[in-house]
GROMACS .gro file of C-alpha atoms in nm:
model
  183
    1UNK     CA    1  -0.140  -0.040   0.541
    2UNK     CA    2  -0.230  -0.040   0.102
    3UNK     CA    3  -0.300   0.321   0.143
    4UNK     CA    4  -0.050   0.427   0.351
    5UNK     CA    5   0.175   0.239   0.053
    6UNK     CA    6   0.041   0.450  -0.198
    7UNK     CA    7   0.121   0.779  -0.014
    8UNK     CA    8   0.430   0.636  -0.008
    9UNK     CA    9   0.494   0.576  -0.372
   10UNK     CA   10   0.311   0.897  -0.491
   11UNK     CA   11   0.563   1.101  -0.235
   12UNK     CA   12   0.887   0.895  -0.406
   13UNK     CA   13   0.720   1.011  -0.741
   14UNK     CA   14   0.710   1.380  -0.704
   15UNK     CA   15   1.004   1.352  -0.526
   16UNK     CA   16   1.182   1.212  -0.770
   17UNK     CA   17   0.974   1.358  -1.086
   18UNK     CA   18   1.100   1.723  -0.948
   19UNK     CA   19   1.335   1.823  -1.178
   20UNK     CA   20   1.169   1.720  -1.472
   21UNK     CA   21   1.031   2.056  -1.532
   22UNK     CA   22   1.312   2.265  -1.581
   23UNK     CA   23   1.423   2.411  -1.853
   24UNK     CA   24   1.717   2.331  -2.043
   25UNK     CA   25   2.026   2.515  -1.970
   26UNK     CA   26   2.274   2.658  -2.238
   27UNK     CA   27   2.572   2.508  -2.381
   28UNK     CA   28   2.779   2.742  -2.174
   29UNK     CA   29   2.620   2.728  -1.824
   30UNK     CA   30   2.895   2.688  -1.567
   31UNK     CA   31   2.629   2.425  -1.397
   32UNK     CA   32   2.682   2.200  -1.725
   33UNK     CA   33   3.058   2.228  -1.709
   34UNK     CA   34   3.120   2.095  -1.355
   35UNK     CA   35   3.277   1.790  -1.299
   36UNK     CA   36   3.040   1.522  -1.267
   37UNK     CA   37   3.165   1.295  -1.016
   38UNK     CA   38   3.118   1.543  -0.789
   39UNK     CA   39   2.820   1.455  -0.561
   40UNK     CA   40   2.559   1.760  -0.388
   41UNK     CA   41   2.576   1.668   0.020
   42UNK     CA   42   2.246   1.811   0.048
   43UNK     CA   43   2.088   1.531  -0.239
   44UNK     CA   44   2.244   1.284  -0.036
   45UNK     CA   45   2.184   1.371   0.266
   46UNK     CA   46   1.805   1.352   0.158
   47UNK     CA   47   1.789   1.101  -0.022
   48UNK     CA   48   1.960   0.907   0.284
   49UNK     CA   49   1.707   1.014   0.511
   50UNK     CA   50   1.362   0.889   0.277
   51UNK     CA   51   1.509   0.561   0.175
   52UNK     CA   52   1.850   0.431   0.387
   53UNK     CA   53   2.097   0.326   0.127
   54UNK     CA   54   1.924   0.569  -0.149
   55UNK     CA   55   2.256   0.816  -0.059
   56UNK     CA   56   2.506   0.554  -0.058
   57UNK     CA   57   2.341   0.489  -0.506
   58UNK     CA   58   2.382   0.825  -0.527
   59UNK     CA   59   2.758   0.860  -0.448
   60UNK     CA   60   2.797   0.575  -0.624
   61UNK     CA   61   2.892   0.356  -0.299
   62UNK     CA   62   2.642   0.084  -0.383
   63UNK     CA   63   2.843  -0.158  -0.214
   64UNK     CA   64   2.785  -0.029   0.126
   65UNK     CA   65   2.339  -0.080   0.072
   66UNK     CA   66   2.332  -0.423   0.167
   67UNK     CA   67   2.579  -0.350   0.495
   68UNK     CA   68   2.302  -0.109   0.586
   69UNK     CA   69   2.011  -0.346   0.544
   70UNK     CA   70   2.233  -0.593   0.662
   71UNK     CA   71   2.244  -0.415   0.970
   72UNK     CA   72   1.846  -0.314   0.954
   73UNK     CA   73   1.773  -0.694   0.904
   74UNK     CA   74   2.002  -0.814   1.209
   75UNK     CA   75   1.898  -0.553   1.461
   76UNK     CA   76   1.485  -0.665   1.311
   77UNK     CA   77   1.562  -1.010   1.394
   78UNK     CA   78   1.729  -0.923   1.767
   79UNK     CA   79   1.413  -0.657   1.827
   80UNK     CA   80   1.148  -0.952   1.764
   81UNK     CA   81   1.335  -1.237   1.948
   82UNK     CA   82   1.338  -1.005   2.250
   83UNK     CA   83   1.006  -0.872   2.227
   84UNK     CA   84   0.828  -1.214   2.192
   85UNK     CA   85   1.093  -1.349   2.511
   86UNK     CA   86   0.940  -1.026   2.676
   87UNK     CA   87   0.566  -1.112   2.619
   88UNK     CA   88   0.648  -1.503   2.741
   89UNK     CA   89   0.823  -1.375   3.031
   90UNK     CA   90   0.559  -1.102   3.123
   91UNK     CA   91   0.212  -1.354   3.029
   92UNK     CA   92   0.410  -1.626   3.289
   93UNK     CA   93   0.421  -1.308   3.572
   94UNK     CA   94   0.070  -1.196   3.463
   95UNK     CA   95  -0.044  -1.591   3.556
   96UNK     CA   96   0.129  -1.594   3.839
   97UNK     CA   97  -0.015  -1.275   4.023
   98UNK     CA   98  -0.413  -1.410   3.893
   99UNK     CA   99  -0.236  -1.755   4.082
  100UNK     CA  100  -0.299  -1.944   3.781
  101UNK     CA  101  -0.066  -2.255   3.699
  102UNK     CA  102   0.285  -2.141   3.517
  103UNK     CA  103   0.364  -2.463   3.301
  104UNK     CA  104   0.605  -2.253   3.104
  105UNK     CA  105   0.849  -2.193   3.394
  106UNK     CA  106   0.720  -2.374   3.716
  107UNK     CA  107   0.987  -2.318   3.877
  108UNK     CA  108   1.081  -1.929   3.880
  109UNK     CA  109   0.940  -1.749   4.193
  110UNK     CA  110   0.788  -1.381   4.141
  111UNK     CA  111   1.092  -1.209   4.157
  112UNK     CA  112   1.292  -1.383   3.888
  113UNK     CA  113   0.997  -1.317   3.648
  114UNK     CA  114   1.027  -0.947   3.707
  115UNK     CA  115   1.370  -0.961   3.631
  116UNK     CA  116   1.340  -1.168   3.328
  117UNK     CA  117   1.068  -0.928   3.206
  118UNK     CA  118   1.296  -0.631   3.275
  119UNK     CA  119   1.596  -0.808   3.087
  120UNK     CA  120   1.402  -0.845   2.854
  121UNK     CA  121   1.237  -0.527   2.731
  122UNK     CA  122   1.581  -0.369   2.833
  123UNK     CA  123   1.703  -0.566   2.550
  124UNK     CA  124   1.449  -0.501   2.329
  125UNK     CA  125   1.427  -0.076   2.404
  126UNK     CA  126   1.795  -0.084   2.368
  127UNK     CA  127   1.809  -0.257   1.984
  128UNK     CA  128   1.545   0.034   1.932
  129UNK     CA  129   1.840   0.256   1.996
  130UNK     CA  130   2.074   0.073   1.770
  131UNK     CA  131   1.761   0.186   1.477
  132UNK     CA  132   1.862   0.479   1.509
  133UNK     CA  133   2.208   0.475   1.533
  134UNK     CA  134   2.215   0.271   1.184
  135UNK     CA  135   1.977   0.498   1.071
  136UNK     CA  136   2.200   0.808   1.161
  137UNK     CA  137   2.500   0.640   1.032
  138UNK     CA  138   2.391   0.564   0.703
  139UNK     CA  139   2.298   0.970   0.656
  140UNK     CA  140   2.603   1.079   0.830
  141UNK     CA  141   2.816   0.801   0.576
  142UNK     CA  142   2.610   0.961   0.265
  143UNK     CA  143   2.707   1.317   0.334
  144UNK     CA  144   3.049   1.291   0.426
  145UNK     CA  145   3.069   1.110   0.098
  146UNK     CA  146   2.974   1.340  -0.117
  147UNK     CA  147   3.138   1.611   0.023
  148UNK     CA  148   3.485   1.452  -0.005
  149UNK     CA  149   3.412   1.307  -0.376
  150UNK     CA  150   3.599   1.639  -0.465
  151UNK     CA  151   3.859   1.578  -0.255
  152UNK     CA  152   4.157   1.508  -0.524
  153UNK     CA  153   4.345   1.155  -0.453
  154UNK     CA  154   4.553   1.133  -0.731
  155UNK     CA  155   4.867   0.941  -0.729
  156UNK     CA  156   5.091   1.277  -0.698
  157UNK     CA  157   5.107   1.200  -0.330
  158UNK     CA  158   5.473   1.195  -0.200
  159UNK     CA  159   5.617   1.200   0.172
  160UNK     CA  160   5.964   1.260   0.197
  161UNK     CA  161   6.204   1.177   0.464
  162UNK     CA  162   6.532   1.399   0.395
  163UNK     CA  163   6.843   1.585   0.585
  164UNK     CA  164   6.760   1.966   0.634
  165UNK     CA  165   6.998   2.227   0.720
  166UNK     CA  166   6.857   2.572   0.806
  167UNK     CA  167   7.117   2.887   0.893
  168UNK     CA  168   6.966   3.129   1.176
  169UNK     CA  169   6.978   3.503   1.187
  170UNK     CA  170   7.183   3.475   1.551
  171UNK     CA  171   7.421   3.291   1.326
  172UNK     CA  172   7.334   2.985   1.445
  173UNK     CA  173   7.329   2.623   1.215
  174UNK     CA  174   7.048   2.326   1.251
  175UNK     CA  175   7.075   1.995   1.123
  176UNK     CA  176   6.839   1.734   1.111
  177UNK     CA  177   6.588   1.539   0.942
  178UNK     CA  178   6.268   1.695   0.758
  179UNK     CA  179   5.975   1.509   0.682
  180UNK     CA  180   5.805   1.651   0.306
  181UNK     CA  181   5.466   1.594   0.187
  182UNK     CA  182   5.406   1.665  -0.129
  183UNK     CA  183   5.096   1.723  -0.296
   0.00000   0.00000   0.00000
């Protein structure tokens, strides 16, 4: 376990220190002059894939990190709970098959034990699917948020409802209401 942790820390150290060997750019370099609030979607995606929540921190949306880890921790709890119940019923089923006394569930027959084993196994496996969904949503959220970081959300957006009048080339006129979006 410690060698795996050491390998992970070494990988993270190399991953986050890759830009320390870069040359300094000239002052007129357009990369230096670009807006710092615009985030790179590729960087946000990679960060979230390596460490859930790191892309959200990169995008400066730190408030999302507790939601991500809350989902992961809740999922871990239910995975452990469902696995524990699955093992209890499986052990009782094996004891019944060996014709040993079953003190845990004396009133359940073999069919009821099989149903319970299948139920708790299905629930446990479904929780692992939710792990994948939370992980994928974490990555998608970081990437989409980085893509939208350059989107203009200024106060100059207005929506007006006003009367309209149009003249047609065939000689007819049209009166109505128009909805105009100004940005």
